[in-house]
Coordinates of C-alpha atoms in Angstrom, one line a residue:
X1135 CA 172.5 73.5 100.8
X1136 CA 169.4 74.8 102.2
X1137 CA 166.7 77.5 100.4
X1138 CA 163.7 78.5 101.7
X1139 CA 160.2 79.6 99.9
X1140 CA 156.9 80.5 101.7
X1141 CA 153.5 81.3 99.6
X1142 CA 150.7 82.4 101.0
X1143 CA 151.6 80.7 104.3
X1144 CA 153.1 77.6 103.3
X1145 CA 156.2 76.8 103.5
X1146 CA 158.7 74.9 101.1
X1147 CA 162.3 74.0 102.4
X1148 CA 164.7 72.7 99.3
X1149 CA 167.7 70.7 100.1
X1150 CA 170.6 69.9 97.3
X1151 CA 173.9 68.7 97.6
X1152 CA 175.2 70.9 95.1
X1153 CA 174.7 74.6 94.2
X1154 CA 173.4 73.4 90.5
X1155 CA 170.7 71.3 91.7
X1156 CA 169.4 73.8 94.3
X1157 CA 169.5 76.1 91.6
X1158 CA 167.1 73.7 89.4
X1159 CA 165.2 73.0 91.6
X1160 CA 164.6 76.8 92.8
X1161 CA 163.7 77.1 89.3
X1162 CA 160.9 74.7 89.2
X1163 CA 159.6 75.7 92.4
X1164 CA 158.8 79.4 91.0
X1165 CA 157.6 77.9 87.9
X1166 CA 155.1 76.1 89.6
X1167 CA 154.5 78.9 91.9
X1168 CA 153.4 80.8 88.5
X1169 CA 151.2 78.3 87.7
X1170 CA 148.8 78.8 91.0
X1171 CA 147.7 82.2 92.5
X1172 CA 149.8 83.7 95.2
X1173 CA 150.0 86.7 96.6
X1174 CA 152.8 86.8 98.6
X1175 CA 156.6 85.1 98.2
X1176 CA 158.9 85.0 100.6
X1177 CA 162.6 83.5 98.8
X1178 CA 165.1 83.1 101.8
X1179 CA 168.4 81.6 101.7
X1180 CA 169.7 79.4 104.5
X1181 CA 172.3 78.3 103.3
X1182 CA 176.4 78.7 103.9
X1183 CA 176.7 80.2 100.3
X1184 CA 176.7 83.5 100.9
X1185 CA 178.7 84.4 98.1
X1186 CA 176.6 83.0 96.0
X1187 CA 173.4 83.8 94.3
X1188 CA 170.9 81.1 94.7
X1189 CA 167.7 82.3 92.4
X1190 CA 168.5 83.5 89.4
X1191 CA 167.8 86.7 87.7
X1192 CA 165.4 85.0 84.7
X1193 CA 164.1 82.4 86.8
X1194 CA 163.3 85.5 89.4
X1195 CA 162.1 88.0 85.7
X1196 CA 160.0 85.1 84.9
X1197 CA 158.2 84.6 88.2
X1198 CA 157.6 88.2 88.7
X1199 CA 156.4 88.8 85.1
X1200 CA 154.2 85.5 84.9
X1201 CA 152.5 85.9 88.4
X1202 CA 150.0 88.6 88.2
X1203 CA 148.6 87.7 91.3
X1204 CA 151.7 88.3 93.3
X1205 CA 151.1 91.6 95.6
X1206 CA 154.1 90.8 97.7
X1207 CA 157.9 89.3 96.8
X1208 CA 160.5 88.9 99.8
X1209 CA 164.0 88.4 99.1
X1210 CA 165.5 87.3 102.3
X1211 CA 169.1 86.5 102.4
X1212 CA 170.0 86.0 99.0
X1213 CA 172.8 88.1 97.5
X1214 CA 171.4 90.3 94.5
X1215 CA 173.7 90.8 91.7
X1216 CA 173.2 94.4 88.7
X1217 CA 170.7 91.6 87.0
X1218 CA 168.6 90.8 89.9
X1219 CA 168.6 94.3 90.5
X1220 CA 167.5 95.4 87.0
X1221 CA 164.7 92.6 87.3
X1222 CA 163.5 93.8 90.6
X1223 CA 163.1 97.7 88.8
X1224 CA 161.8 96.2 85.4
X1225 CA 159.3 94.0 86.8
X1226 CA 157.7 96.6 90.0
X1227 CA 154.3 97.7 89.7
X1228 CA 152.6 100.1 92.0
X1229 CA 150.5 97.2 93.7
X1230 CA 153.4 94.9 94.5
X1231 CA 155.3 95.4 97.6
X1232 CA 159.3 94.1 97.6
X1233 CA 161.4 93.9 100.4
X1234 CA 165.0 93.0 100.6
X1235 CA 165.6 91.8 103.8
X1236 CA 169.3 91.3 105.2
X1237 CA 170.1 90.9 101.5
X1238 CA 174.5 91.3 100.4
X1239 CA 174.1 93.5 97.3
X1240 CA 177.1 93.2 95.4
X1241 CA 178.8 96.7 93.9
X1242 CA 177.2 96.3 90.4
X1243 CA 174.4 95.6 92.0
X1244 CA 174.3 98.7 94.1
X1245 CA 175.0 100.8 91.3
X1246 CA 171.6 99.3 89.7
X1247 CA 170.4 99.3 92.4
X1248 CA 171.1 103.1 92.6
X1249 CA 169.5 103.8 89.3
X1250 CA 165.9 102.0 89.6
X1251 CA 165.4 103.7 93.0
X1252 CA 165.9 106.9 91.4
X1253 CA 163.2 106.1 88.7
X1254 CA 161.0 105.3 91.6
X1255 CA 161.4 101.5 90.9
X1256 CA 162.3 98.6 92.4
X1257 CA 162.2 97.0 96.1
X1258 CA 159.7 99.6 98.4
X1259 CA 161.6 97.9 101.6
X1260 CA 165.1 98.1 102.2
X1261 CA 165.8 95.8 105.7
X1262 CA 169.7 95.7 106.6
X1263 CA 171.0 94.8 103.5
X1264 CA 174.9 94.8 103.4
X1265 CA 176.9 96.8 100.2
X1266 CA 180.5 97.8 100.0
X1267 CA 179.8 101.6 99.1
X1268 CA 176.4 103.5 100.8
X1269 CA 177.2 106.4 98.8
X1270 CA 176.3 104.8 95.8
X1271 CA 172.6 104.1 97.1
X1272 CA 172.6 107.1 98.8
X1273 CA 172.3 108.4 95.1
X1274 CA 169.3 107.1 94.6
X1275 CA 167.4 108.1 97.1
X1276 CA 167.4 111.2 95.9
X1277 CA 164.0 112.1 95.1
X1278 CA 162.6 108.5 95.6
X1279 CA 159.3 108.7 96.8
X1280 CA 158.7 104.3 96.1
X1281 CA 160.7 103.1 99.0
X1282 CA 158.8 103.3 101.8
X1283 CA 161.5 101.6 104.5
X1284 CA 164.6 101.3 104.9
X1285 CA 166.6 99.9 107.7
X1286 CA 170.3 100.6 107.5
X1287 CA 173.0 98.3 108.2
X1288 CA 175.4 100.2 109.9
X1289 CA 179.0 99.2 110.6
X1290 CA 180.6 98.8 113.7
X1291 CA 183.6 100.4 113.2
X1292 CA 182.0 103.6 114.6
X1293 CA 184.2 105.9 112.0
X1294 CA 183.0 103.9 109.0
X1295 CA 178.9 103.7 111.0
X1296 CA 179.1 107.5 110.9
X1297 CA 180.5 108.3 107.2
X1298 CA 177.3 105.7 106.3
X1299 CA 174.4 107.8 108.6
X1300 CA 175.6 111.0 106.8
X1301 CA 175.9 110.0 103.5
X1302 CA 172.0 108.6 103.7
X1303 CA 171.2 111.3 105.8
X1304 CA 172.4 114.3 103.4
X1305 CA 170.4 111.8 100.5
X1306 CA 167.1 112.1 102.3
X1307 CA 166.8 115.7 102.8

């Protein structure tokens, strides 16, 4: 199992046999990456779990609380769950960019999802992410005036691509 981290340029690859010690040592990782000054994170899964979260949502809480120097997070890959999503809103500030970048957002997570981005929290990128329902985000974006991107992964099943254009579409007028 493969996870990737990059900090201010430098790159970190981890490699574990199993998903529990990846997940240990992706917690150690962002503990010591709380302990220097960074500015920008980039987490990125490369790995064949892609059912699978590989940060968790404390370790992930903890990182974004404890690192006050951190102006950019990128969460590349990964798949988000509601509590990632709740940490991502709970933990945005207006100096701190986020991006989600081809990112599988489960459905509680898109419901959270849903509900930070209407506060005007949360990720300020949005790059191809993959969710079950676009109608629940598409609730969100109502209003929002924090996310400053979004790129949307459409389907290819051209019936299901255009139901997803039009529900984001009628949200962002």
């Amino acid at each position: 199992i493969k996870l990737s981290f990059s900090a201010d340029g430098q790159d970190i690859v981890a490699l574990a046999r199993s998903l529990e010690h990846l997940l240990e040592i992706c917690d150690v990782i962002l503990r010591l990456l709380v302990a220097s000054v960074v500015h920008s994170v980039i987490l990125g899964s490369i790995s064949s779990y892609s059912d699978t979260a590989l940060i968790n949502a404390p370790t992930l809480a903890y990182l974004m609380e404890q690192c006050e120097s951190l102006r950019a997070l990128t969460l590349r890959g990964l798949v988000l769950d509601e509590n990632h999503c709740r940490v991502l809103g709970a933990y945005s500030r207006p100096e701190l960019e986020i991006v989600l970048d081809s990112c599988t957002i489960t459905s509680t997570g898109a419901s959270a999802l849903a509900e930070i981005l209407g506060r005007n929290q949360g990720p300020t990128k949005l790059d191809q992410c993959l969710m079950d329902d676009y109608s629940i985000l598409a609730e969100g974006l109502r209003g929002n005036s924090h996310l400053k991107s979004f790129w949307l992964n459409i389907s290819g099943d051209s019936r299901v691509g255009n139901r997803q254009v039009l529900t984001i579409a009628n949200a962002l007028q």
